[in-house]
Amino acid sequence: MYQAENTNFKTNQSFTQEFTRSCLGRIIIAGVILLVALIVAYFTAPKEADMNLEMTDNIMQCLEANSETKGDVVDDVVHDLAFIFTTADTTMIPQDMLKTYYAHNRLESYRHTFFSTTYIHNNMHPEGIRVGIGFFGLIIPTVLFEDILLDVGPVHKGYEQKLNQQVIIPDDDLGENPNITEFHYKRDPDN
């Protein structure tokens, strides 16, 4: 019994169908998509000037949001998401807070190959702490209110002086407890 037309084993697929269904074809397609994404990321990474401008606006919004009531980390994260789409109203920020911010904090932005970052430097974070990241033309703030140095005061009155706030250790005698000993090892007298 010979079947003249056995269409069950014939493949009428084109080269592109065979290429997209093969393992090597899928790896090459994924590599091309990744390469295109990296090229787009390279050309759309924000410049240092854009990062400084946008992050200054975001920090002003953080100061504005925390000028009356101080929030916690969760509030700062929620505010950071909103800061992406809004701008600051610097008239709502107390002027003494602005003076202190500009006197003790400094922003530095860096453009990397595919993204940009902004760091804030102050006496609490002399090495800098990241407060923003930018990629694909979008700048996302990660600033927390506790990263900004606003309260500055002397710790010492002068050289070889005691701290302004001395720590007082209470000297309460709690008595003796016979159940607590230095060593709880009991030696066997037979050995």
Tab-separated table of C-alpha atoms in Angstrom:
chain	number	residue	atom	x	y	z
A	1	MET	CA	0.000	0.000	0.000
A	2	TYR	CA	1.593	3.069	-1.213
A	3	GLN	CA	0.078	6.462	-0.598
A	4	ALA	CA	0.727	8.780	-3.433
A	5	GLU	CA	-0.071	11.964	-1.542
A	6	ASN	CA	0.910	11.917	2.118
A	7	THR	CA	0.410	15.481	3.286
A	8	ASN	CA	0.824	14.713	6.986
A	9	PHE	CA	4.620	15.016	6.891
A	10	LYS	CA	5.092	17.735	4.330
A	11	THR	CA	6.091	21.177	5.575
A	12	ASN	CA	4.949	24.108	3.557
A	13	GLN	CA	6.334	26.698	5.991
A	14	SER	CA	8.223	29.693	4.791
A	15	PHE	CA	11.727	30.557	5.966
A	16	THR	CA	10.457	33.273	8.342
A	17	GLN	CA	8.023	30.876	10.018
A	18	GLU	CA	10.773	28.317	10.508
A	19	PHE	CA	13.162	31.027	11.771
A	20	THR	CA	10.719	32.443	14.347
A	21	ARG	CA	9.860	28.988	15.660
A	22	SER	CA	13.453	27.858	16.104
A	23	CYS	CA	15.451	28.410	19.294
A	24	LEU	CA	18.202	30.335	17.527
A	25	GLY	CA	15.642	32.528	15.828
A	26	ARG	CA	13.969	33.396	19.115
A	27	ILE	CA	17.325	34.230	20.712
A	28	ILE	CA	18.244	36.508	17.793
A	29	ILE	CA	14.843	38.251	17.928
A	30	ALA	CA	15.165	38.808	21.688
A	31	GLY	CA	18.694	40.170	21.177
A	32	VAL	CA	17.515	42.607	18.503
A	33	ILE	CA	14.668	43.832	20.734
A	34	LEU	CA	17.119	44.310	23.619
A	35	LEU	CA	19.562	46.169	21.349
A	36	VAL	CA	16.815	48.511	20.128
A	37	ALA	CA	15.727	49.163	23.744
A	38	LEU	CA	19.314	49.980	24.750
A	39	ILE	CA	19.741	52.348	21.794
A	40	VAL	CA	16.505	54.138	22.708
A	41	ALA	CA	17.619	54.287	26.377
A	42	TYR	CA	20.969	55.765	25.351
A	43	PHE	CA	19.382	58.595	23.383
A	44	THR	CA	16.567	59.320	25.857
A	45	ALA	CA	18.585	59.353	29.104
A	46	PRO	CA	18.088	62.810	30.710
A	47	LYS	CA	20.995	65.265	30.677
A	48	GLU	CA	22.591	66.569	33.891
A	49	ALA	CA	20.950	69.994	33.542
A	50	ASP	CA	17.503	68.442	33.089
A	51	MET	CA	18.055	66.179	36.077
A	52	ASN	CA	19.179	69.080	38.289
A	53	LEU	CA	16.226	71.227	37.255
A	54	GLU	CA	13.617	68.508	37.751
A	55	MET	CA	15.121	67.219	41.005
A	56	THR	CA	15.296	70.738	42.448
A	57	ASP	CA	11.581	71.031	41.682
A	58	ASN	CA	10.928	67.624	43.293
A	59	ILE	CA	12.879	68.555	46.427
A	60	MET	CA	10.959	71.838	46.678
A	61	GLN	CA	7.735	69.825	46.505
A	62	CYS	CA	9.066	67.547	49.253
A	63	LEU	CA	9.842	70.587	51.422
A	64	GLU	CA	6.384	71.996	50.660
A	65	ALA	CA	4.653	68.724	51.564
A	66	ASN	CA	6.573	68.415	54.842
A	67	SER	CA	6.675	72.089	55.871
A	68	GLU	CA	3.661	71.871	58.180
A	69	THR	CA	3.260	68.188	59.001
A	70	LYS	CA	6.137	65.749	58.792
A	71	GLY	CA	5.298	62.513	57.033
A	72	ASP	CA	6.932	59.129	57.247
A	73	VAL	CA	8.660	57.070	54.559
A	74	VAL	CA	5.374	55.789	53.093
A	75	ASP	CA	4.120	59.370	52.696
A	76	ASP	CA	7.377	60.333	50.978
A	77	VAL	CA	7.103	57.429	48.508
A	78	VAL	CA	3.504	58.348	47.643
A	79	HIS	CA	4.511	61.994	47.270
A	80	ASP	CA	7.426	61.003	45.011
A	81	LEU	CA	5.012	59.304	42.631
A	82	ALA	CA	2.895	62.454	42.503
A	83	PHE	CA	5.969	64.710	42.071
A	84	ILE	CA	6.572	63.159	38.643
A	85	PHE	CA	3.487	64.914	37.271
A	86	THR	CA	3.349	68.144	39.323
A	87	THR	CA	5.465	71.250	39.923
A	88	ALA	CA	6.373	73.051	43.123
A	89	ASP	CA	4.851	76.255	44.466
A	90	THR	CA	7.826	77.781	46.267
A	91	THR	CA	5.704	80.516	47.832
A	92	MET	CA	4.258	77.898	50.203
A	93	ILE	CA	7.697	76.985	51.602
A	94	PRO	CA	8.954	79.062	54.561
A	95	GLN	CA	11.899	81.244	53.513
A	96	ASP	CA	14.080	80.185	56.452
A	97	MET	CA	13.658	76.544	55.349
A	98	LEU	CA	14.751	77.465	51.809
A	99	LYS	CA	17.798	79.360	53.099
A	100	THR	CA	18.813	76.409	55.244
A	101	TYR	CA	18.306	73.996	52.342
A	102	TYR	CA	20.458	76.024	49.940
A	103	ALA	CA	23.138	76.610	52.597
A	104	HIS	CA	23.639	72.979	53.633
A	105	ASN	CA	22.579	70.793	50.681
A	106	ARG	CA	24.045	70.341	47.231
A	107	LEU	CA	22.709	68.389	44.226
A	108	GLU	CA	24.934	66.561	41.748
A	109	SER	CA	23.678	64.736	38.681
A	110	TYR	CA	25.507	62.130	36.659
A	111	ARG	CA	24.671	60.807	33.199
A	112	HIS	CA	25.486	57.150	32.807
A	113	THR	CA	25.294	55.227	29.556
A	114	PHE	CA	21.611	54.318	29.642
A	115	PHE	CA	20.265	56.335	32.608
A	116	SER	CA	20.989	59.341	34.828
A	117	THR	CA	21.115	59.723	38.613
A	118	THR	CA	21.005	62.637	41.055
A	119	TYR	CA	22.626	62.654	44.482
A	120	ILE	CA	22.207	65.080	47.376
A	121	HIS	CA	25.294	65.891	49.448
A	122	ASN	CA	25.186	67.356	52.943
A	123	ASN	CA	26.805	66.793	56.345
A	124	MET	CA	24.589	63.761	57.038
A	125	HIS	CA	25.482	62.188	53.681
A	126	PRO	CA	28.882	63.549	52.615
A	127	GLU	CA	29.272	60.748	50.062
A	128	GLY	CA	25.819	61.562	48.713
A	129	ILE	CA	22.553	59.689	48.679
A	130	ARG	CA	20.562	59.032	45.511
A	131	VAL	CA	17.402	61.124	45.322
A	132	GLY	CA	16.417	60.586	41.696
A	133	ILE	CA	16.867	58.387	38.662
A	134	GLY	CA	16.056	59.126	35.041
A	135	PHE	CA	15.656	56.812	32.064
A	136	PHE	CA	13.689	56.808	28.798
A	137	GLY	CA	13.125	60.554	29.251
A	138	LEU	CA	11.326	60.077	32.583
A	139	ILE	CA	12.750	61.394	35.863
A	140	ILE	CA	11.607	59.523	38.961
A	141	PRO	CA	12.328	61.098	42.363
A	142	THR	CA	13.323	58.872	45.268
A	143	VAL	CA	13.870	61.679	47.757
A	144	LEU	CA	12.952	61.226	51.408
A	145	PHE	CA	12.491	64.183	53.745
A	146	GLU	CA	14.985	62.694	56.188
A	147	ASP	CA	17.711	62.856	53.497
A	148	ILE	CA	17.550	66.660	53.414
A	149	LEU	CA	19.587	68.510	56.044
A	150	LEU	CA	17.500	71.333	57.496
A	151	ASP	CA	18.227	71.348	61.240
A	152	VAL	CA	21.724	72.614	61.916
A	153	GLY	CA	23.030	73.529	65.337
A	154	PRO	CA	26.190	73.270	67.372
A	155	VAL	CA	26.923	70.007	69.083
A	156	HIS	CA	29.769	71.461	71.157
A	157	LYS	CA	29.983	74.933	72.658
A	158	GLY	CA	33.711	74.956	72.181
A	159	TYR	CA	36.813	72.834	72.068
A	160	GLU	CA	37.061	70.354	74.956
A	161	GLN	CA	33.568	71.216	76.136
A	162	LYS	CA	30.924	68.693	77.043
A	163	LEU	CA	27.989	67.988	74.756
A	164	ASN	CA	25.026	70.331	75.068
A	165	GLN	CA	22.753	67.440	75.922
A	166	GLN	CA	24.367	65.137	78.439
A	167	VAL	CA	23.200	61.593	78.714
A	168	ILE	CA	22.122	60.765	82.258
A	169	ILE	CA	22.455	57.132	83.190
A	170	PRO	CA	20.234	56.203	86.145
A	171	ASP	CA	22.075	54.479	88.975
A	172	ASP	CA	19.208	52.509	90.422
A	173	ASP	CA	20.195	49.522	92.526
A	174	LEU	CA	18.057	46.635	91.433
A	175	GLY	CA	19.191	44.399	94.299
A	176	GLU	CA	20.521	40.900	94.030
A	177	ASN	CA	18.959	37.916	92.363
A	178	PRO	CA	20.271	34.574	93.656
A	179	ASN	CA	19.060	32.707	90.557
A	180	ILE	CA	21.444	34.558	88.254
A	181	THR	CA	25.076	33.489	88.461
A	182	GLU	CA	28.040	34.004	86.213
A	183	PHE	CA	28.265	30.377	85.185
A	184	HIS	CA	25.474	27.856	85.170
A	185	TYR	CA	27.788	24.860	84.811
A	186	LYS	CA	27.517	22.375	87.633
A	187	ARG	CA	30.375	19.916	87.929
A	188	ASP	CA	29.669	16.335	88.742
A	189	PRO	CA	31.431	15.615	92.086
A	190	ASP	CA	32.047	11.943	91.136
A	191	ASN	CA	34.389	12.811	88.262
